Coordinates of C-alpha atoms and ligand atoms in Angstrom, one line a residue:
Chain N
X1 CA 0.0 0.0 0.0
X2 CA 1.4 3.4 -0.9
X3 CA 2.4 5.7 1.8
X4 CA -0.3 8.3 2.7
X5 CA -2.9 6.6 0.7
X6 CA -6.3 6.2 2.5
X7 CA -7.6 2.7 3.2
X8 CA -10.6 3.4 1.0
X9 CA -10.8 5.9 -1.8
X10 CA -14.5 6.6 -2.2
X11 CA -14.0 8.4 -5.4
X12 CA -12.6 5.2 -7.0
X13 CA -15.8 3.4 -6.0
X14 CA -17.9 6.1 -7.5
X15 CA -16.0 6.0 -10.8
X16 CA -16.0 2.2 -11.0
X17 CA -19.7 1.3 -10.4
X18 CA -19.9 -0.2 -13.9
X19 CA -16.9 -2.4 -13.2
X20 CA -18.4 -3.5 -9.8
X21 CA -21.8 -4.2 -11.4
X22 CA -20.1 -6.3 -14.1
X23 CA -18.2 -8.3 -11.4
X24 CA -21.4 -8.8 -9.5
X25 CA -23.2 -10.3 -12.5
X26 CA -20.2 -12.5 -13.2
X27 CA -20.2 -13.6 -9.5
X28 CA -23.9 -14.3 -9.5
X29 CA -23.6 -16.2 -12.8
X30 CA -20.7 -18.4 -11.7
X31 CA -22.5 -19.2 -8.4
X32 CA -26.0 -19.8 -9.9
X33 CA -24.6 -22.2 -12.6
X34 CA -22.5 -24.1 -10.0
X35 CA -25.4 -24.5 -7.5
X36 CA -27.9 -25.4 -10.1
X37 CA -25.8 -27.9 -11.9
X38 CA -24.6 -29.2 -8.5
X39 CA -28.1 -29.6 -7.3
X40 CA -29.2 -31.5 -10.4
X41 CA -26.3 -33.9 -10.1
X42 CA -26.7 -34.2 -6.4
X43 CA -30.4 -34.9 -6.8
X44 CA -29.9 -37.7 -9.3
X45 CA -27.1 -39.2 -7.1
X46 CA -29.4 -39.0 -4.1
X47 CA -32.2 -40.8 -5.9
X48 CA -29.7 -43.5 -6.7
X49 CA -28.6 -43.7 -3.1
X50 CA -32.2 -43.9 -1.9
X51 CA -32.9 -46.7 -4.3
X52 CA -29.6 -48.6 -4.0
X53 CA -28.4 -47.8 -0.5
X54 CA -25.1 -49.7 -0.9
X55 CA -23.8 -47.1 -3.3
X56 CA -24.0 -44.5 -0.5
X57 CA -20.5 -45.3 0.8
X58 CA -18.7 -45.0 -2.5
X59 CA -20.6 -41.8 -3.5
X60 CA -19.8 -40.2 -0.1
X61 CA -16.2 -41.2 -0.4
X62 CA -15.8 -39.7 -3.9
X63 CA -17.6 -36.4 -3.1
X64 CA -15.9 -36.2 0.3
X65 CA -12.5 -36.6 -1.4
X66 CA -13.3 -33.9 -3.9
X67 CA -14.4 -31.7 -1.1
X68 CA -11.0 -32.1 0.7
X69 CA -8.9 -31.1 -2.4
X70 CA -7.7 -27.6 -1.8
X71 CA -9.5 -25.3 -4.3
X72 CA -6.3 -23.8 -5.7
X73 CA -4.9 -27.3 -6.4
X74 CA -8.1 -28.4 -8.0
X75 CA -8.2 -25.5 -10.4
X76 CA -4.5 -26.0 -11.2
X77 CA -5.2 -29.7 -11.9
X78 CA -8.0 -28.8 -14.3
X79 CA -6.2 -26.2 -16.4
X80 CA -4.2 -28.7 -18.5
X81 CA -7.5 -30.2 -19.6
X82 CA -10.0 -27.5 -19.8
X83 CA -7.9 -24.3 -19.8
X84 CA -8.6 -21.0 -18.2
X85 CA -12.3 -21.3 -18.9
X86 CA -15.6 -21.0 -17.3
X87 CA -15.8 -24.8 -17.6
X88 CA -12.7 -25.3 -15.4
X89 CA -14.2 -22.9 -12.8
X90 CA -17.6 -24.7 -12.8
X91 CA -16.2 -28.2 -12.6
X92 CA -14.4 -27.1 -9.5
X93 CA -17.3 -25.2 -8.0
X94 CA -19.8 -27.9 -8.8
X95 CA -17.7 -30.7 -7.2
X96 CA -17.5 -28.7 -3.9
X97 CA -21.3 -28.5 -3.7
X98 CA -22.0 -32.2 -4.1
X99 CA -21.1 -33.5 -0.6
X100 CA -23.3 -31.2 1.3
X101 CA -26.2 -31.3 -1.2
X102 CA -26.3 -35.1 -1.4
X103 CA -26.1 -35.4 2.4
X104 CA -29.1 -33.1 2.9
X105 CA -31.2 -34.4 0.1
X106 CA -30.8 -38.0 1.3
X107 CA -31.3 -37.1 5.0
X108 CA -34.3 -35.0 4.2
X109 CA -36.0 -37.8 2.4
X110 CA -35.0 -40.4 4.9
X111 CA -36.3 -38.2 7.8
X112 CA -39.8 -38.2 6.5
X113 CA -41.7 -39.9 9.4
X114 CA -42.5 -43.6 8.8
X115 CA -46.2 -43.1 9.8
X116 CA -46.6 -40.5 7.1
X117 CA -45.1 -42.8 4.5
X118 CA -47.4 -45.7 5.7
X119 CA -50.5 -43.5 5.6
X120 CA -49.7 -42.3 2.1
X121 CA -49.1 -45.8 0.8
X122 CA -52.1 -47.1 2.6
X123 CA -54.3 -44.5 1.1
X124 CA -53.3 -45.3 -2.4
X125 CA -50.4 -43.1 -3.4
X126 CA -48.2 -44.9 -6.0
X127 CA -44.5 -44.7 -5.4
X128 CA -43.7 -41.7 -7.7
X129 CA -46.7 -39.7 -6.4
X130 CA -45.7 -40.3 -2.9
X131 CA -42.2 -39.3 -3.6
X132 CA -43.0 -36.0 -5.3
X133 CA -46.1 -35.0 -3.3
X134 CA -45.2 -36.2 0.1
X135 CA -41.6 -37.0 0.6
X136 CA -40.0 -34.2 -1.4
X137 CA -42.2 -31.4 0.1
X138 CA -41.5 -32.7 3.6
X139 CA -37.8 -32.9 2.9
X140 CA -37.7 -29.3 1.4
X141 CA -36.6 -27.6 4.6
X142 CA -33.6 -29.8 5.0
X143 CA -32.8 -29.7 1.3
X144 CA -32.8 -25.9 1.3
X145 CA -30.6 -25.9 4.4
X146 CA -28.1 -27.8 2.2
X147 CA -28.6 -25.4 -0.7
X148 CA -27.8 -22.5 1.7
X149 CA -24.5 -23.9 2.8
X150 CA -23.6 -24.8 -0.8
X151 CA -24.5 -21.3 -2.0
X152 CA -22.5 -19.5 0.6
X153 CA -19.5 -21.6 0.2
X154 CA -19.7 -21.3 -3.6
X155 CA -19.8 -17.5 -3.3
X156 CA -16.7 -17.7 -1.2
X157 CA -15.0 -20.1 -3.6
X158 CA -15.8 -18.0 -6.7
X159 CA -13.3 -15.4 -5.4
X160 CA -10.6 -18.1 -5.8
X161 CA -11.6 -18.8 -9.4
X162 CA -10.3 -15.3 -10.2
X163 CA -6.9 -17.1 -10.4
X164 CA -8.1 -18.8 -13.6
X165 CA -9.6 -15.7 -15.0
X166 CA -13.2 -16.4 -13.9
X167 CA -13.5 -14.3 -10.7
X168 CA -16.4 -12.1 -10.1
X169 CA -15.6 -10.1 -7.0
X170 CA -12.5 -12.2 -6.7
X171 CA -11.1 -10.4 -9.6
X172 CA -11.2 -7.1 -7.7
X173 CA -9.5 -8.8 -4.7
X174 CA -6.8 -10.2 -6.9
X175 CA -6.1 -7.0 -8.7
X176 CA -6.2 -5.1 -5.4
X177 CA -3.5 -7.4 -4.1
X178 CA -1.4 -7.2 -7.2
X179 CA -1.5 -3.4 -7.2
X180 CA -1.3 -2.9 -3.5
X181 CA -4.6 -1.0 -3.8
X182 CA -6.6 -1.5 -0.7
X183 CA -9.8 0.0 -2.0
X184 CA -10.3 -2.5 -4.7
X185 CA -9.4 -5.4 -2.4
X186 CA -11.8 -4.2 0.3
X187 CA -14.6 -3.6 -2.2
X188 CA -14.2 -7.1 -3.6
X189 CA -14.2 -8.7 -0.2
X190 CA -17.1 -6.7 1.2
X191 CA -19.2 -7.2 -1.9
X192 CA -18.6 -10.9 -1.9
X193 CA -19.6 -11.3 1.7
X194 CA -22.6 -9.1 1.2
X195 CA -23.7 -11.2 -1.7
X196 CA -23.4 -14.3 0.4
X197 CA -25.5 -12.7 3.1
X198 CA -28.1 -11.5 0.6
X199 CA -28.3 -14.9 -1.2
X200 CA -28.7 -16.6 2.2
X201 CA -31.6 -14.3 3.2
X202 CA -33.3 -15.0 -0.2
X203 CA -33.0 -18.7 0.4
X204 CA -34.5 -18.4 3.8
X205 CA -37.4 -16.5 2.3
X206 CA -37.8 -19.1 -0.3
X207 CA -37.8 -21.9 2.3
X208 CA -40.5 -20.1 4.3
X209 CA -42.6 -19.7 1.2
X210 CA -42.2 -23.4 0.2
X211 CA -42.8 -24.8 3.7
X212 CA -45.5 -22.6 5.4
X213 CA -46.4 -25.5 7.7
X214 CA -43.0 -25.3 9.5
X215 CA -43.8 -21.9 10.9
X216 CA -47.2 -22.7 12.5
X217 CA -46.1 -25.1 15.2
X218 CA -46.3 -23.6 18.7
Chain D
X1 CA -80.6 -47.3 3.2
X2 CA -78.0 -48.1 5.8
X3 CA -75.6 -51.0 5.2
X4 CA -75.9 -50.4 1.5
X5 CA -72.3 -49.4 1.1
X6 CA -70.5 -51.9 3.2
X7 CA -68.6 -54.8 1.8
X8 CA -68.2 -58.3 3.2
X9 CA -64.6 -59.1 4.3
X10 CA -63.6 -62.7 4.6
X11 CA -60.3 -64.1 5.9
X12 CA -59.8 -67.6 4.5
X13 CA -57.1 -69.6 6.3
X14 CA -54.7 -66.6 6.2
X15 CA -51.1 -67.1 7.4
X16 CA -48.2 -64.7 7.5
X17 CA -44.9 -66.3 8.1
X18 CA -41.8 -64.3 8.9
X19 CA -38.3 -65.9 8.8
X20 CA -38.3 -66.5 12.6
X21 CA -42.0 -66.6 13.5
X22 CA -45.6 -66.9 12.4
X23 CA -47.3 -63.5 12.9
X24 CA -50.7 -64.7 11.8
X25 CA -51.6 -68.4 11.8
X26 CA -54.5 -69.9 9.8
X27 CA -56.9 -67.0 10.4
X28 CA -60.5 -67.6 9.2
X29 CA -63.5 -65.4 9.8
X30 CA -66.0 -63.3 8.0
X31 CA -67.1 -59.8 8.8
X32 CA -70.6 -59.2 7.3
X33 CA -71.2 -56.1 5.3
X34 CA -71.9 -53.0 7.4
X35 CA -70.7 -54.5 10.7
X36 CA -67.9 -53.5 13.0
X37 CA -65.4 -56.2 13.8
X38 CA -63.0 -55.5 16.6
X39 CA -59.6 -57.3 16.7
X40 CA -58.3 -57.5 20.3
X41 CA -55.5 -59.5 21.8
X42 CA -52.2 -59.0 23.6
X43 CA -49.3 -57.2 22.0
X44 CA -47.7 -59.2 19.2
X45 CA -50.8 -61.3 18.6
X46 CA -51.0 -60.4 15.0
X47 CA -53.7 -57.7 14.9
X48 CA -51.9 -55.1 12.9
X49 CA -50.5 -57.7 10.5
X50 CA -54.0 -59.0 9.9
X51 CA -55.3 -55.5 9.2
X52 CA -52.4 -54.6 6.8
X53 CA -53.0 -57.8 4.8
X54 CA -56.4 -56.4 3.8
X55 CA -55.0 -53.4 2.0
X56 CA -51.9 -55.3 0.9
X57 CA -49.4 -53.3 2.9
X58 CA -48.4 -56.8 3.9
X59 CA -48.8 -59.8 1.6
X60 CA -50.0 -63.1 3.2
X61 CA -47.8 -66.1 2.9
X62 CA -50.8 -68.3 2.2
X63 CA -54.6 -68.1 2.3
X64 CA -56.9 -65.4 0.8
X65 CA -58.7 -62.3 1.9
X66 CA -61.9 -61.6 0.0
X67 CA -63.7 -58.3 -0.2
X68 CA -67.2 -59.0 -1.5
X69 CA -66.0 -62.3 -2.8
X70 CA -62.9 -60.9 -4.7
X71 CA -59.5 -61.9 -3.6
X72 CA -57.5 -58.7 -2.8
X73 CA -54.4 -60.3 -4.3
X74 CA -56.0 -60.1 -7.7
X75 CA -56.5 -56.3 -7.5
X76 CA -54.0 -53.6 -8.2
X77 CA -52.8 -52.6 -4.8
X78 CA -53.0 -48.8 -5.5
X79 CA -56.6 -49.0 -6.7
X80 CA -57.5 -51.4 -3.9
X81 CA -56.2 -49.0 -1.2
X82 CA -58.1 -46.1 -2.6
X83 CA -61.3 -48.0 -1.9
X84 CA -60.3 -48.9 1.7
X85 CA -60.3 -46.3 4.4
X86 CA -57.2 -46.6 6.5
X87 CA -56.5 -45.0 9.9
X88 CA -53.1 -45.9 11.4
X89 CA -52.3 -45.7 15.0
X90 CA -49.9 -42.8 14.7
X91 CA -52.6 -41.0 12.6
X92 CA -50.0 -40.1 10.0
X93 CA -51.6 -36.9 8.8
X94 CA -49.5 -35.1 6.2
X95 CA -47.7 -32.3 8.0
X96 CA -47.3 -30.2 4.9
X97 CA -51.0 -30.2 4.0
X98 CA -53.8 -28.3 5.7
X99 CA -56.5 -30.4 7.4
X100 CA -58.8 -29.8 4.4
X101 CA -56.2 -31.0 2.0
X102 CA -55.4 -34.0 4.2
X103 CA -59.1 -35.0 4.3
X104 CA -59.3 -34.6 0.5
X105 CA -56.4 -37.0 -0.1
X106 CA -58.2 -40.0 -1.6
X107 CA -60.7 -38.0 -3.6
X108 CA -57.8 -36.1 -5.1
X109 CA -56.0 -39.3 -6.0
X110 CA -59.3 -40.5 -7.5
X111 CA -59.4 -37.4 -9.6
X112 CA -62.6 -35.8 -8.3
X113 CA -63.3 -32.3 -9.5
X114 CA -61.9 -29.6 -7.1
X115 CA -65.2 -28.2 -5.9
X116 CA -66.5 -31.7 -5.1
X117 CA -63.3 -32.5 -3.1
X118 CA -63.7 -29.3 -1.2
X119 CA -67.4 -29.7 -0.3
X120 CA -66.8 -33.3 0.7
X121 CA -63.8 -32.3 2.9
X122 CA -65.9 -29.6 4.6
X123 CA -68.8 -32.0 5.1
X124 CA -66.5 -34.6 6.7
X125 CA -64.9 -32.2 9.0
X126 CA -68.3 -31.2 10.3
X127 CA -69.2 -34.9 10.6
X128 CA -66.3 -35.6 12.9
X129 CA -67.0 -32.5 15.0
X130 CA -64.2 -30.3 13.7
X131 CA -65.7 -26.9 12.8
X132 CA -64.6 -26.4 9.2
X133 CA -64.3 -22.6 9.7
X134 CA -61.8 -23.1 12.4
X135 CA -59.9 -26.1 11.3
X136 CA -60.0 -26.5 7.5
X137 CA -57.1 -24.2 6.9
X138 CA -54.9 -25.3 9.8
X139 CA -51.9 -27.6 9.6
X140 CA -51.8 -30.8 11.6
X141 CA -49.2 -29.3 14.0
X142 CA -51.9 -26.8 15.0
X143 CA -54.3 -29.5 16.3
X144 CA -54.5 -31.4 19.6
X145 CA -54.0 -35.2 19.6
X146 CA -57.7 -35.9 19.7
X147 CA -58.4 -33.4 16.9
X148 CA -55.8 -35.1 14.8
X149 CA -57.3 -38.4 15.3
X150 CA -60.7 -37.1 14.2
X151 CA -59.1 -35.6 11.1
X152 CA -57.5 -39.0 10.5
X153 CA -60.9 -40.6 10.7
X154 CA -62.4 -38.0 8.4
X155 CA -59.6 -38.6 5.9
X156 CA -60.2 -42.3 5.9
X157 CA -63.9 -41.8 5.2
X158 CA -63.5 -39.2 2.4
X159 CA -64.2 -41.4 -0.6
X160 CA -67.0 -43.4 1.0
X161 CA -65.0 -46.6 1.3
X162 CA -67.0 -49.8 1.7
X163 CA -64.3 -51.0 4.1
X164 CA -62.4 -49.1 6.9
X165 CA -59.3 -50.4 8.6
X166 CA -58.6 -48.7 11.9
X167 CA -55.5 -49.5 14.0
X168 CA -55.9 -48.2 17.5
X169 CA -57.3 -45.0 16.2
X170 CA -58.2 -43.6 19.6
X171 CA -55.1 -44.7 21.4
X172 CA -53.7 -41.3 22.1
X173 CA -56.6 -39.5 23.7
X174 CA -58.0 -39.2 27.2
X175 CA -61.0 -41.3 28.2
X176 CA -63.5 -38.4 27.8
X177 CA -62.5 -37.6 24.3
X178 CA -62.3 -41.3 23.5
X179 CA -65.8 -41.7 24.6
X180 CA -67.0 -39.0 22.3
X181 CA -64.9 -40.3 19.4
X182 CA -66.3 -43.8 19.9
X183 CA -69.9 -42.4 19.9
X184 CA -69.1 -40.4 16.8
X185 CA -67.6 -43.4 15.0
X186 CA -70.7 -45.5 15.8
X187 CA -73.0 -42.8 14.5
X188 CA -71.0 -42.3 11.3
X189 CA -70.6 -46.0 10.7
X190 CA -74.3 -46.6 11.1
X191 CA -75.0 -43.7 8.8
X192 CA -72.6 -44.7 6.1
X193 CA -73.0 -48.4 6.5
X194 CA -69.3 -49.0 6.3
X195 CA -67.7 -52.3 7.2
X196 CA -65.1 -51.6 9.9
X197 CA -62.1 -53.7 11.0
X198 CA -60.9 -52.0 14.2
X199 CA -57.9 -52.9 16.3
X200 CA -57.7 -52.1 20.0
X201 CA -56.0 -53.3 23.2
X202 CA -58.9 -52.1 25.2
X203 CA -61.6 -54.8 25.8
X204 CA -64.1 -52.1 27.0
X205 CA -63.7 -50.3 23.7
X206 CA -64.2 -53.6 21.9
X207 CA -67.4 -54.4 23.8
X208 CA -68.7 -50.9 23.2
X209 CA -68.1 -50.7 19.5
X210 CA -68.0 -54.3 18.3
X211 CA -70.8 -56.1 16.4
X212 CA -68.3 -59.0 16.5
X213 CA -65.1 -59.3 18.5
X214 CA -62.2 -61.4 17.3
X215 CA -59.9 -62.3 20.1
X216 CA -56.4 -63.2 18.9
X217 CA -53.4 -64.8 20.6
X218 CA -50.1 -65.8 19.1
X219 CA -51.5 -65.2 15.6
X220 CA -54.5 -67.4 16.1
X221 CA -58.1 -66.6 16.4
X222 CA -59.2 -67.8 19.8
X223 CA -62.9 -66.7 19.7
X224 CA -65.0 -64.8 17.3
X225 CA -68.4 -63.8 18.7
X226 CA -70.7 -60.8 19.4
X227 CA -69.7 -59.0 22.6
X228 CA -72.7 -60.4 24.6
X229 CA -71.8 -64.0 23.7
X230 CA -68.2 -63.4 24.4
X231 CA -69.0 -62.2 27.9
X232 CA -71.6 -64.9 28.6
X233 CA -69.6 -67.8 27.1
X234 CA -65.9 -67.2 26.9
X235 CA -64.4 -70.0 24.9
X236 CA -61.6 -70.7 27.3
X237 CA -59.7 -69.5 30.3
X238 CA -57.6 -67.1 28.2
X239 CA -60.7 -65.3 26.9
X240 CA -62.3 -65.2 30.3
X241 CA -59.2 -63.6 31.7
X242 CA -58.9 -61.2 28.8
X243 CA -62.4 -59.9 29.1
X244 CA -61.9 -59.5 32.9
X245 CA -63.4 -61.0 36.1
X246 CA -66.1 -58.3 35.9
X247 CA -67.4 -59.7 32.7
X248 CA -70.8 -60.1 34.3
X249 CA -71.1 -56.4 34.9
X250 CA -69.7 -55.7 31.5
X251 CA -72.4 -57.8 30.1
X252 CA -75.1 -55.9 32.0
X253 CA -73.6 -52.8 30.2
X254 CA -74.8 -54.3 26.9
X255 CA -78.4 -55.0 28.1
X256 CA -81.1 -52.4 28.6
X257 CA -83.8 -52.1 31.1
X258 CA -86.4 -52.1 28.3
X259 CA -85.0 -55.4 27.1
X260 CA -85.2 -57.1 30.5
X261 CA -87.9 -59.3 31.7
X262 CA -90.0 -56.7 33.5
X263 CA -92.7 -57.4 36.0
X264 CA -95.8 -55.6 34.7
X265 CA -98.0 -57.0 37.4
X266 CA -97.1 -54.1 39.7
X267 CA -98.9 -50.8 39.4
X268 CA -96.8 -47.7 38.8
X269 CA -98.2 -46.2 42.0
X270 CA -97.3 -49.3 44.0
X271 CA -93.5 -48.9 43.4
X272 CA -91.3 -47.7 46.2
X273 CA -91.3 -43.9 45.8
X274 CA -87.6 -43.6 46.4
X275 CA -86.9 -45.7 43.4
X276 CA -85.3 -44.0 40.3
X277 CA -87.4 -43.9 37.2
X278 CA -85.5 -45.7 34.5
X279 CA -85.8 -45.1 30.8
X280 CA -86.1 -48.2 28.7
X281 CA -82.7 -47.5 27.0
X282 CA -80.8 -47.4 30.4
X283 CA -78.3 -50.2 30.6
X284 CA -78.8 -52.7 33.3
X285 CA -75.4 -51.8 34.6
X286 CA -76.4 -48.2 35.1
X287 CA -79.8 -49.4 36.5
X288 CA -78.1 -51.6 39.0
X289 CA -75.8 -48.8 40.1
X290 CA -78.8 -46.4 40.6
X291 CA -80.8 -49.0 42.5
X292 CA -78.0 -49.9 44.8
X293 CA -77.3 -46.2 45.4
X294 CA -80.9 -45.5 46.4
X295 CA -81.1 -48.8 48.4
X296 CA -84.2 -50.0 46.6
X297 CA -85.1 -53.5 45.3
X298 CA -87.1 -52.4 42.3
X299 CA -87.5 -49.5 39.9
X300 CA -90.1 -48.5 37.3
X301 CA -89.2 -48.5 33.7
X302 CA -90.7 -46.0 31.2
X303 CA -90.7 -45.7 27.5
X304 CA -87.9 -43.3 26.2
X305 CA -90.2 -41.4 23.9
X306 CA -93.6 -41.1 25.5
X307 CA -92.8 -41.9 29.1
X308 CA -95.3 -44.7 29.1
X309 CA -94.9 -47.0 32.1
X310 CA -93.6 -50.4 31.0
X311 CA -93.2 -52.4 34.2
X312 CA -90.9 -52.9 37.1
X313 CA -87.2 -54.0 37.1
X314 CA -86.1 -55.9 40.2
X315 CA -82.7 -56.7 41.6
X316 CA -83.7 -60.3 41.6
X317 CA -84.2 -60.2 37.8
X318 CA -80.8 -58.6 37.3
X319 CA -79.2 -61.1 39.5
X320 CA -80.9 -63.9 37.6
X321 CA -79.6 -62.5 34.3
X322 CA -76.1 -62.4 35.7
X323 CA -76.5 -66.0 36.9
X324 CA -77.8 -67.2 33.5
X325 CA -74.3 -67.1 32.0
X326 CA -72.1 -70.1 31.7
Ligands
ATP1 N1 -41.5 -57.4 9.5 C1 -41.5 -58.3 10.5 N2 -40.6 -59.3 10.6 C2 -40.6 -60.2 11.6 N3 -41.6 -60.3 12.5 C3 -42.6 -59.4 12.4 C4 -42.6 -58.3 11.5 N4 -43.7 -57.6 11.7 C5 -44.3 -58.1 12.7 N5 -43.6 -59.2 13.2 C6 -44.0 -60.0 14.4 O1 -45.3 -60.5 14.2 C7 -46.0 -60.5 15.4 C8 -47.3 -59.8 15.2 O2 -47.1 -58.4 15.0 P1 -48.3 -57.4 14.9 O3 -47.7 -56.1 14.7 O4 -49.3 -57.9 14.0 O5 -48.8 -57.4 16.4 P2 -50.0 -56.7 17.1 O6 -51.0 -57.6 17.5 O7 -50.5 -55.6 16.2 O8 -49.3 -56.1 18.4 P3 -49.5 -54.6 19.1 O9 -50.7 -54.8 19.9 O10 -48.3 -54.5 20.0 O11 -49.6 -53.6 18.1 C9 -45.1 -59.9 16.4 O12 -44.6 -60.9 17.2 C10 -44.1 -59.2 15.6 O13 -42.9 -59.2 16.3
MG2 MG1 -50.4 -53.4 16.3

């Protein structure tokens, strides 16, 4: 940081609103794609686990291992194959969402009370009706809890993908570091955290909308 | 016309064998259309298993269950279940649906039009004593245990099933509420003419509700008889113990003053003035209690509707009726 330079130069922010807006869109896009694709893959894998319980161990092992690879290392490993591309970034981001999403989807469905399942079957729901109209709605709160964690951690990780040219707010942080320019760094970090908080609040609202019955008890 | 909608349910030598034990062993009995059959017996005697074989939640190892003559194993289980009302012990209301939606479950599965489902749900809530205005839009979490059990019964009744299976439906409520629910069930059942298979641990509940009582032990049927006969002639020591040493009194609870052999030779004016006036519908058990309480030997019995004097009930007659059992 240059001597005598203030920590934050508000005028920089004022003159870079376009840039910040662009990074915001990029950040949201990277996150949304990662969580959506991650959710679809996790849902399919969860269906398989629920149907064939013995694959739960292997699936958990693979997604757990992916989860423990340091993000920088994972991106570096991908570059020889997929380059400095959106695809590289998304492969990494998606793989980090899988463990938590699968865990919550499977747990949410398994936690549906046995008496409710028995009543549904006994009244003449067929298996797929029962799954979509009884089990999935009742698992929604737990599933969204998983989506919240996946979303927040993805928003954090997107700042790292700046290193392979796909950064959102991470790009501001990275440039700020390279240029010893604290304003840009701080703006990147604060925006990223704010986005995480905002996204989480939106998901809480979504959950309340989708599961009105969870708010009436007591 | 009552009883028009019920179906006959017949168990024909039904056995359910698990790897390490027989849960139900050669069960054979028939529940006539429109009657209530109560399955009672100790824990593990195979009551729930028997019930669940009717709607194919459990498949028998051998034997057949016939509803109006058709073997349930020949029907599509999903279609079969939509025609059989089912109340499970834990109620099993859907937490994510309002009470109205819960009650409309089977009509919805059957594809009824929306407004018909709605009016049927409202009608049923009223029928089980849950004011639709207050309860229709609530979630199960907002109901008491007894209210949930009513909603569970309403849900099972929704599509006018010819057969209802009820597994300890009133287990979780206090005696006063249970009394009311039992009375409501009887009223609804008579109204709709439904055939009911009802599981309970409680012999008093069985005697109160049952047209027939099936006593089970170790997966076998020990006795199958109307409550009066069960109390008067228990098939063996096990049944006698199960119905209780006060079975004489219980039997008096099934008989009414009007149905007793009254002494009509005595003038109304000639009866002890301290004696309580009994309605013909009073049970002999209640009559006995009243007479002992007042310390009288006899009591006048009058017609429920017009108060017409029918004759005199005496302690000696009650005692003779007690003694007339095996
Ligand atoms: N899936 C199963 N595998 C093995 N045994 C079973 C199974 N289900 C039930 N049983 C056994 O079958 C017997 C009858 O069980 P059932 O549930 O019909 O009893 P019940 O009369 O309903 O008892 P309760 O009054 O306690 O509800 C029991 O001894 C039980 O342990
Ligand atoms: Mg049982």
